[in-house]
Coordinates of C-alpha atoms and ligand atoms in Angstrom, one line a residue:
X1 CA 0.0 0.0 0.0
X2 CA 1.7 3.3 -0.9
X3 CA 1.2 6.1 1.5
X4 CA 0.4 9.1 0.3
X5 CA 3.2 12.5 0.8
X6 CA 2.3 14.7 3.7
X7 CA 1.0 18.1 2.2
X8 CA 2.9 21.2 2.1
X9 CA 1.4 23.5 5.3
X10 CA 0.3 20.1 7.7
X11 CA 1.3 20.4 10.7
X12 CA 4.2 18.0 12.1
X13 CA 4.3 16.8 15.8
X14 CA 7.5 16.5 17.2
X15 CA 7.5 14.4 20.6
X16 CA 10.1 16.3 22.5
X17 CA 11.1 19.7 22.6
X18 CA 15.3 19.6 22.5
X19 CA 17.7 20.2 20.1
X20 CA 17.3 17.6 17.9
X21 CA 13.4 19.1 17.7
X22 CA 14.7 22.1 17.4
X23 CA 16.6 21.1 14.4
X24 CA 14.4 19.5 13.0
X25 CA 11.5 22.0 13.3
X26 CA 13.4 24.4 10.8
X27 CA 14.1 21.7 8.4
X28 CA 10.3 21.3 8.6
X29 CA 9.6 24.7 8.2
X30 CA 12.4 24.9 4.8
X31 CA 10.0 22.3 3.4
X32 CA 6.7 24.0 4.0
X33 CA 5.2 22.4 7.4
X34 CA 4.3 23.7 10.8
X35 CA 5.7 22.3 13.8
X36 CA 3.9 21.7 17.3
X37 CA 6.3 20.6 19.6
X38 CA 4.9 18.2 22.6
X39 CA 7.7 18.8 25.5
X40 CA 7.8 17.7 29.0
X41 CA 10.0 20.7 30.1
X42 CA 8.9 24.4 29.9
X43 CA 10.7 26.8 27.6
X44 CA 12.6 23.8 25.4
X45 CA 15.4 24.6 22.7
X46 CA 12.4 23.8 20.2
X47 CA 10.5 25.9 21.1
X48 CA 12.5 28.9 19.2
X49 CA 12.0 27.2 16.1
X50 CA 7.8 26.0 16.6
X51 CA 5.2 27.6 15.4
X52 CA 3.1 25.5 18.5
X53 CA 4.3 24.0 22.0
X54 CA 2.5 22.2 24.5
X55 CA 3.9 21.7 27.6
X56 CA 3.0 18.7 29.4
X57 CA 4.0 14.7 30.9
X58 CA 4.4 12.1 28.0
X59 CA 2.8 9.6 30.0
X60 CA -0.8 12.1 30.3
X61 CA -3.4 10.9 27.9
X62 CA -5.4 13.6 28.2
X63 CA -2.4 15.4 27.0
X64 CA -1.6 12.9 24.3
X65 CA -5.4 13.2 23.0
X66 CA -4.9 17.0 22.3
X67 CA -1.6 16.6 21.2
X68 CA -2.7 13.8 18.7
X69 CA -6.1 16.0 17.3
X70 CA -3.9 18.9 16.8
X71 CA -1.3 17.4 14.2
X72 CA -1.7 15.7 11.0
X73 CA 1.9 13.3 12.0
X74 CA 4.0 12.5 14.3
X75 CA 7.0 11.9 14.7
X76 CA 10.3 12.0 17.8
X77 CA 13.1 13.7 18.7
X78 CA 13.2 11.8 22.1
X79 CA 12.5 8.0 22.2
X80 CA 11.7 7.3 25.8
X81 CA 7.9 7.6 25.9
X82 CA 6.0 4.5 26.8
X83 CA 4.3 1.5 24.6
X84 CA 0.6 2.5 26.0
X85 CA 1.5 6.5 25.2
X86 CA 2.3 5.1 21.6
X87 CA -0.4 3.1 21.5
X88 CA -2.9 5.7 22.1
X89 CA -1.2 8.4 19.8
X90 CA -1.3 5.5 16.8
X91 CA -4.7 4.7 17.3
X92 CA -5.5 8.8 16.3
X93 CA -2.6 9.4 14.1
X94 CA -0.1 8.6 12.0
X95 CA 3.3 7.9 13.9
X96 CA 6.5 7.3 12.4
X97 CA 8.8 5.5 13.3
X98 CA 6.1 3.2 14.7
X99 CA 5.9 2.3 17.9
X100 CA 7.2 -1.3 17.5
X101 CA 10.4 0.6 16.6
X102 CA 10.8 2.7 19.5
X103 CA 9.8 -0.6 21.9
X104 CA 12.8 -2.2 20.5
X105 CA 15.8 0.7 20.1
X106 CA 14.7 1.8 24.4
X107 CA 15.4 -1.5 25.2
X108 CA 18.6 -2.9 24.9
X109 CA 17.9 -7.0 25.4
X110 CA 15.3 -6.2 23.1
X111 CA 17.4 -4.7 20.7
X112 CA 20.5 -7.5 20.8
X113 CA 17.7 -10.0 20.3
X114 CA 16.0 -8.1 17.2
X115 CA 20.0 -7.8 15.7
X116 CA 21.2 -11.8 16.9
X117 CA 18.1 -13.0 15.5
X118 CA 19.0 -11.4 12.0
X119 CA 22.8 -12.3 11.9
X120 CA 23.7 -8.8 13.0
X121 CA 27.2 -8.9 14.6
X122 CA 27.1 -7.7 18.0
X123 CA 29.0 -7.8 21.5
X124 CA 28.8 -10.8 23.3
X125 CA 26.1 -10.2 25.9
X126 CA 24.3 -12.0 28.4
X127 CA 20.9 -10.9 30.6
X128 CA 21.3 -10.0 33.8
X129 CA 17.7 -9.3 35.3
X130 CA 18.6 -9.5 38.9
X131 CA 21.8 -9.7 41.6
X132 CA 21.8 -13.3 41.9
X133 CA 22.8 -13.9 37.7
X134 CA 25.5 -11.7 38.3
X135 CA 27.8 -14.2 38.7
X136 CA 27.1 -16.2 35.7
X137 CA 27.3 -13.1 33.5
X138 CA 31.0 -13.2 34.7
X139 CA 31.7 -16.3 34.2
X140 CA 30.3 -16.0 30.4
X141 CA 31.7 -13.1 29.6
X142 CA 35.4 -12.9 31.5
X143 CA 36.4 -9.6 32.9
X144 CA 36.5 -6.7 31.8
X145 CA 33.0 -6.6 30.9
X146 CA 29.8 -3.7 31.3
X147 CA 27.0 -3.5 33.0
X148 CA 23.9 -1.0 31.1
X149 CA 20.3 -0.3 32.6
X150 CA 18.5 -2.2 29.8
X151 CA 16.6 0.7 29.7
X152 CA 16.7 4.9 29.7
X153 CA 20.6 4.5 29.6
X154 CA 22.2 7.5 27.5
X155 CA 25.6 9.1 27.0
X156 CA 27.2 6.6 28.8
X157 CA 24.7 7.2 31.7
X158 CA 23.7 3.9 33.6
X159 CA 26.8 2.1 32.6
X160 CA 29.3 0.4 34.8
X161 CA 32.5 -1.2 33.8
X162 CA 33.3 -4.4 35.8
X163 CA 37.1 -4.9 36.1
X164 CA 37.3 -7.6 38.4
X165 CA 35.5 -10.0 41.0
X166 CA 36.4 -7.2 43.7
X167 CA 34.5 -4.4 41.6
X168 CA 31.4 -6.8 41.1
X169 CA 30.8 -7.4 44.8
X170 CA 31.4 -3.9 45.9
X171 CA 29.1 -2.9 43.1
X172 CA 26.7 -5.8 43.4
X173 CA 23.9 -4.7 46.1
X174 CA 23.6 -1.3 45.0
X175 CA 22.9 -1.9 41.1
X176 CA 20.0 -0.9 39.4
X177 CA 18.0 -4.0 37.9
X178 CA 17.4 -5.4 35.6
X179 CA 21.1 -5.1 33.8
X180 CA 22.5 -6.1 30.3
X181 CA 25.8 -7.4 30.7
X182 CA 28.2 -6.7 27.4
X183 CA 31.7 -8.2 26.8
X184 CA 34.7 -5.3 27.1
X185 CA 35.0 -4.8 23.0
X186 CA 38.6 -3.7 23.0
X187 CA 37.9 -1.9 19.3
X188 CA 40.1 0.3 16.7
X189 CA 37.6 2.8 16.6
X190 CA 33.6 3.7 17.0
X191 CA 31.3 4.4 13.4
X192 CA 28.2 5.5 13.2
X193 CA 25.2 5.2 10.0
X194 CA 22.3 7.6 9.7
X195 CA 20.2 5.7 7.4
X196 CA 16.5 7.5 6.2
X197 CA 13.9 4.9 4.6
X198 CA 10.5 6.6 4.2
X199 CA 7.0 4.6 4.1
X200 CA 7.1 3.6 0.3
X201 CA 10.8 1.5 1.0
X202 CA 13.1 4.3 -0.6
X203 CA 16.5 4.5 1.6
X204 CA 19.3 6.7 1.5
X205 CA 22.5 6.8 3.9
X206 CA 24.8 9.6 4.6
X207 CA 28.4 9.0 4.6
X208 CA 29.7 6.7 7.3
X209 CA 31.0 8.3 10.1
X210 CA 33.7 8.2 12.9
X211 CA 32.9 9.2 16.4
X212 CA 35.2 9.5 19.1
X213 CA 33.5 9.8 23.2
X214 CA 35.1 12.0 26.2
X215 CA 33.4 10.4 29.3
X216 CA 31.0 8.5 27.9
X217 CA 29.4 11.4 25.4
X218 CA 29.8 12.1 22.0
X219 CA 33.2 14.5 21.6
X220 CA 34.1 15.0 17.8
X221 CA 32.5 13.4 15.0
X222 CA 34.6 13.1 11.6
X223 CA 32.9 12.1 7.8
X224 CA 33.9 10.4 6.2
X225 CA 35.5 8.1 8.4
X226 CA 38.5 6.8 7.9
X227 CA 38.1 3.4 7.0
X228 CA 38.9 1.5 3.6
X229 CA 36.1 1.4 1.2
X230 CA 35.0 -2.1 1.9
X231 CA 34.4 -1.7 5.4
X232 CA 32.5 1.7 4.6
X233 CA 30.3 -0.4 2.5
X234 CA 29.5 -3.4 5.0
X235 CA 28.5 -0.9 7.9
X236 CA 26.0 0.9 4.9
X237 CA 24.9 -2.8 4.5
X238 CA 24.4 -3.1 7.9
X239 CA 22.6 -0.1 8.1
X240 CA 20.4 -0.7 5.4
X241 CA 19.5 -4.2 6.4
X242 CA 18.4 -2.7 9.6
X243 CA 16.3 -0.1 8.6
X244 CA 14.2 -2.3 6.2
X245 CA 14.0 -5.2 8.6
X246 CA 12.8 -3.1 11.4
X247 CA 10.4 -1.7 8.9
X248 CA 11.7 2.3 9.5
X249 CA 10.0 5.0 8.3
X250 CA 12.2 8.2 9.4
X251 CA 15.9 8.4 10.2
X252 CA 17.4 5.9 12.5
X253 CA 21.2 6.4 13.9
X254 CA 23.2 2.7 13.6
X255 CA 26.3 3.1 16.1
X256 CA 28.8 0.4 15.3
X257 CA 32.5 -1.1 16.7
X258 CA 35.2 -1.5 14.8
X259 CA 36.9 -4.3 16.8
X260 CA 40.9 -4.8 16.8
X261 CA 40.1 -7.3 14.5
X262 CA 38.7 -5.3 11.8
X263 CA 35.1 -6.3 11.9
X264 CA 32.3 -4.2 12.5
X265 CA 29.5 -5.2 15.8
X266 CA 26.6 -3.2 16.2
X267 CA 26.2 -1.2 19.7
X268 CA 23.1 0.5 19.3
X269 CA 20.1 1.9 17.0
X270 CA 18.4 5.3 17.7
X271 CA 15.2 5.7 15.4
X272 CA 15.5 9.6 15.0
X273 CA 17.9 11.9 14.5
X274 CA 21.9 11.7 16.0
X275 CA 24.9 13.7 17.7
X276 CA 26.9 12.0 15.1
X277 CA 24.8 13.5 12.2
X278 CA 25.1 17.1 12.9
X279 CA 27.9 17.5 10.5
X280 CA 25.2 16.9 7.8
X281 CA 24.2 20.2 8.5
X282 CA 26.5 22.1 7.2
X283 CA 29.1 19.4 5.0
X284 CA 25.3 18.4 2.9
X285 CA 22.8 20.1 0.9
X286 CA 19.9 17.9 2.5
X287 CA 20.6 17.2 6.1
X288 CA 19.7 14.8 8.3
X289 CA 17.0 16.6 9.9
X290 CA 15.3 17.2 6.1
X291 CA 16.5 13.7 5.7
X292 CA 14.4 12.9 8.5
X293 CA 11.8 15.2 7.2
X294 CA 11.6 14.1 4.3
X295 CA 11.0 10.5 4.9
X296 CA 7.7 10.7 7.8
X297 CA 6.5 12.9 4.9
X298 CA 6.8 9.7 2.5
X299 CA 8.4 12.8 0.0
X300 CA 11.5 11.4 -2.1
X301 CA 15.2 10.6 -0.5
X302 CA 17.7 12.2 -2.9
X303 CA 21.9 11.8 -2.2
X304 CA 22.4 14.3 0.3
X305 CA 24.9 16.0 -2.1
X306 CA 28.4 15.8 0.7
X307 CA 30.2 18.7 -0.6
X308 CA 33.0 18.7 1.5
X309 CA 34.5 16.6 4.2
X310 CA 33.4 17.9 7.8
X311 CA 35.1 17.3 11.5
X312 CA 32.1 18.0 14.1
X313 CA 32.8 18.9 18.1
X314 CA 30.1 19.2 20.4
X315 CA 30.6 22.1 22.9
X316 CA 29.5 21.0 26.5
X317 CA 28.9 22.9 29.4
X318 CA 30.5 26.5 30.4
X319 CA 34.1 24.8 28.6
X320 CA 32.4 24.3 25.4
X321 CA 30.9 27.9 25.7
X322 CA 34.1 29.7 26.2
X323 CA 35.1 28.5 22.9
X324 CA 32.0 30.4 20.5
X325 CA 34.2 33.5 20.5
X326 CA 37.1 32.1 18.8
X327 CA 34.9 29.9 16.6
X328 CA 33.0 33.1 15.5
X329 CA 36.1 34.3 14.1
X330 CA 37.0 31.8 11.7
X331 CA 36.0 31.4 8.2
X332 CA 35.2 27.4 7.4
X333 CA 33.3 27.2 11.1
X334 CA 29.5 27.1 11.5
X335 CA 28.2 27.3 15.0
X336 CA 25.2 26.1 15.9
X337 CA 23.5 27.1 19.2
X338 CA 20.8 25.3 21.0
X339 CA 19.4 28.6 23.1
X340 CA 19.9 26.5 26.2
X341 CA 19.2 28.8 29.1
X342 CA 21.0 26.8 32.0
X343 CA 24.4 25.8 31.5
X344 CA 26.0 22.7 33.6
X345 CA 29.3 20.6 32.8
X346 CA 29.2 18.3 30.2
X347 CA 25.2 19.5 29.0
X348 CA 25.2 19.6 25.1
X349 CA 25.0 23.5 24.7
X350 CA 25.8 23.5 21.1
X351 CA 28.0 22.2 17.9
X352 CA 30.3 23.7 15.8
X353 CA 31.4 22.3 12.0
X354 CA 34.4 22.3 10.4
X355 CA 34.4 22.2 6.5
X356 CA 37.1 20.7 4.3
X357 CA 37.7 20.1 1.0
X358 CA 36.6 16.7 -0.1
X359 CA 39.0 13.8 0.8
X360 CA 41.3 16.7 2.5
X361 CA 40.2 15.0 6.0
X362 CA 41.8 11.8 6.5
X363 CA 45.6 13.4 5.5
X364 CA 46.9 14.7 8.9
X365 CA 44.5 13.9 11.5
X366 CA 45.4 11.0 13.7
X367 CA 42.4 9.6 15.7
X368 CA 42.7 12.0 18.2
X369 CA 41.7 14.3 15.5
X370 CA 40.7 17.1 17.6
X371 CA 39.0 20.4 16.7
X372 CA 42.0 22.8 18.2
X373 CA 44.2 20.8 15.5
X374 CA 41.6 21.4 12.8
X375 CA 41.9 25.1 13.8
X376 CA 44.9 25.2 13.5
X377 CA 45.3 23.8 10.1
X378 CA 42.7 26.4 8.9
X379 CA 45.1 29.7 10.0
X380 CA 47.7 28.2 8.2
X381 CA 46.1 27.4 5.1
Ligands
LIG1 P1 26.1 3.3 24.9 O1 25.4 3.9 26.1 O2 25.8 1.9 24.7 O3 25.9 4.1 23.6 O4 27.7 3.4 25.2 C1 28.3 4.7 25.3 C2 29.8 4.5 24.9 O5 30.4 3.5 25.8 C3 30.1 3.9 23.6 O6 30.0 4.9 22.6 C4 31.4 3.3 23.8 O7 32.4 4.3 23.7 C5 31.4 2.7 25.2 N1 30.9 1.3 25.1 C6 29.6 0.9 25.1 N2 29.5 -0.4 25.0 C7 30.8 -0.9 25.0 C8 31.4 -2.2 25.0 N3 30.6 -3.3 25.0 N4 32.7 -2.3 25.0 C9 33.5 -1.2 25.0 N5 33.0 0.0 25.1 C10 31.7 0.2 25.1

């Protein structure tokens, strides 16, 4: 059954109100919708860029009803909203992704079964729904190995690393339950997809990209990465694979090992837009927030058009802050601001892109490729 493309001036409902809302409610807006932003917090980064906000719980159904009779889609910025709030909002309008897609990417046992079950390589991981299977997961998976809530867990939040019998029984009362438990990969470096498939099965991917974490969130992001070919092409595969076996219609985030070894293993799938996708925004002529866009719309999935190669660096917190002035001096930076009014270490408070020329990026950066060096290559060139 084809679905028909969302008309120019409906009104899009984004379920959450931060910046990747806020992004994506101007690359609504380019295309000719409205945005009414659904956010649990007052005064979200979204709400800038809306034309409509509601403020109120995800879990309210009288709040959910309105939401639902006052759109003509929806769609998420933020996955964490329960099955019986999807439920409901599917049963008076379209959602994409569907809910069966959320259920599976906020759950990580659920997720590591939906991957095994396809041939999808992923860590070696074991279940760990209470204190007393603690041990075994040990014993299965040799130390070091981590501990993640199964669910909620973000940025590295909800994660412990277990690096020996004497860390497990210190650790072992106080853990929140139920736990996945996922072998140490030791690997080379961490990639990341952003694959769009919208409701008549057309799929696009942007170029793969290389990510590298500072405490557990997202630091710099580099496209392409810099991998050979071959491997580019398996973790497209990969992608690919994923977003038409899950049946995705929207933009969904793959984040991917590459082990010492050289193979790739799946971490974990986001079903909206990414951190690691931001680059997009400047480095492509359709981003992955149109991307995203353009797919719940069921409108066509052109090639993004990479123009240039692109390093990305979050800035976090009051450190990442201190650094717009300088970045607002050079030519070949974009900042991008998320109109956060509270500042606190390590919050995402904005992003900032750095252009180069295509296949100029994987020449002198190492990978601790790191913004300040990027700056510095652009004063001398
Ligand atoms: P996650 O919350 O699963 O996205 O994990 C956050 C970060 O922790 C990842 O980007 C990795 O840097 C690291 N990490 C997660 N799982 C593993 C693992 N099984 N082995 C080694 N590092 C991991």
């Amino acid at each position: 059954m084809t679905q028909a493309t969302l008309p120019r001036g409906a009104t899009i409902g984004i379920i959450g109100g931060g910046q990747l809302g806020r992004m994506s409610a101007v690359a609504a807006s380019r295309l000719g919708y409205r945005v009414h932003i659904l956010s649990a917090e007052p005064e979200p980064p979204a709400q800038d860029t809306s034309r409509t906000i509601t403020v109120g719980a995800y879990d309210d159904e009288a709040v959910l009803r309105r939401f639902a009779g006052s759109v003509d889609l929806i769609t998420f910025e933020f996955e964490n909203i329960s099955s019986a709030g999807l439920e409901l909002l599917a049963s008076l309008c379209p959602v994409h992704p569907a809910g069966r897609v959320l259920a599976i990417s906020q759950d990580r046992i659920l997720e590591k079964t939906f991957l095994g079950e396809r041939n999808i390589p992923v860590a070696p991981w074991v279940s760990v729904p209470d204190e007393e299977t603690l041990e075994n997961a040990a014993t299965e998976l040799g130390y070091p190995f981590l501990l993640k809530t199964t669910r909620f867990g973000y940025d590295g939040k909800g994660q412990f690393r277990i690096a020996d019998p004497e860390t497990l029984a210190r650790l072992a009362p106080e853990l929140p339950y139920p736990l996945i438990a996922e072998g140490f990969v030791d690997f080379e470096r961490e990639l990341s997809v952003m694959v769009a498939r919208n409701a008549d099965g057309a799929m696009r991917c942007f170029s793969v990209t290389e990510n590298q974490h500072r405490d557990g969130i997202l630091d710099v992001s580099l496209a392409p990465a810099r991998i050979p070919v071959s491997l580019a092409e398996e973790a497209e595969k990969l992608a690919r694979q994923i977003a038409e076996e899950i049946g995705l219609v929207g933009i969904l985030g793959v984040e991917m090992f590459v082990s010492s070894k050289g193979t790739l293993l799946v971490n974990e799938i986001a079903p909206r837009p990414h951190n690691s996708g931001h680059w997009t925004m400047d480095a492509c002529l359709i981003d992955q927030f149109e991307m995203h866009i353009r797919a719940v719309a069921n409108l066509p999935l052109p090639d993004p058009f990479r123009h240039s190669d692109a390093v990305m660096k979050n800035l976090l917190g009051p450190e990442g802050m201190a650094m717009c002035g300088t970045i607002m001096e050079h030519s070949g930076l974009a900042l991008h601001l998320y109109g956060k009014s509270t500042c606190r270490p390590g919050r995402k408070m904005g992003h900032v892109n750095a252009l180069f020329p295509l296949g100029a990026l994987p020449g002198p950066y190492g990978v601790s490729a790191r913004l300040d060096e990027a700056l510095q290559d652009l004063q001398k060139s």
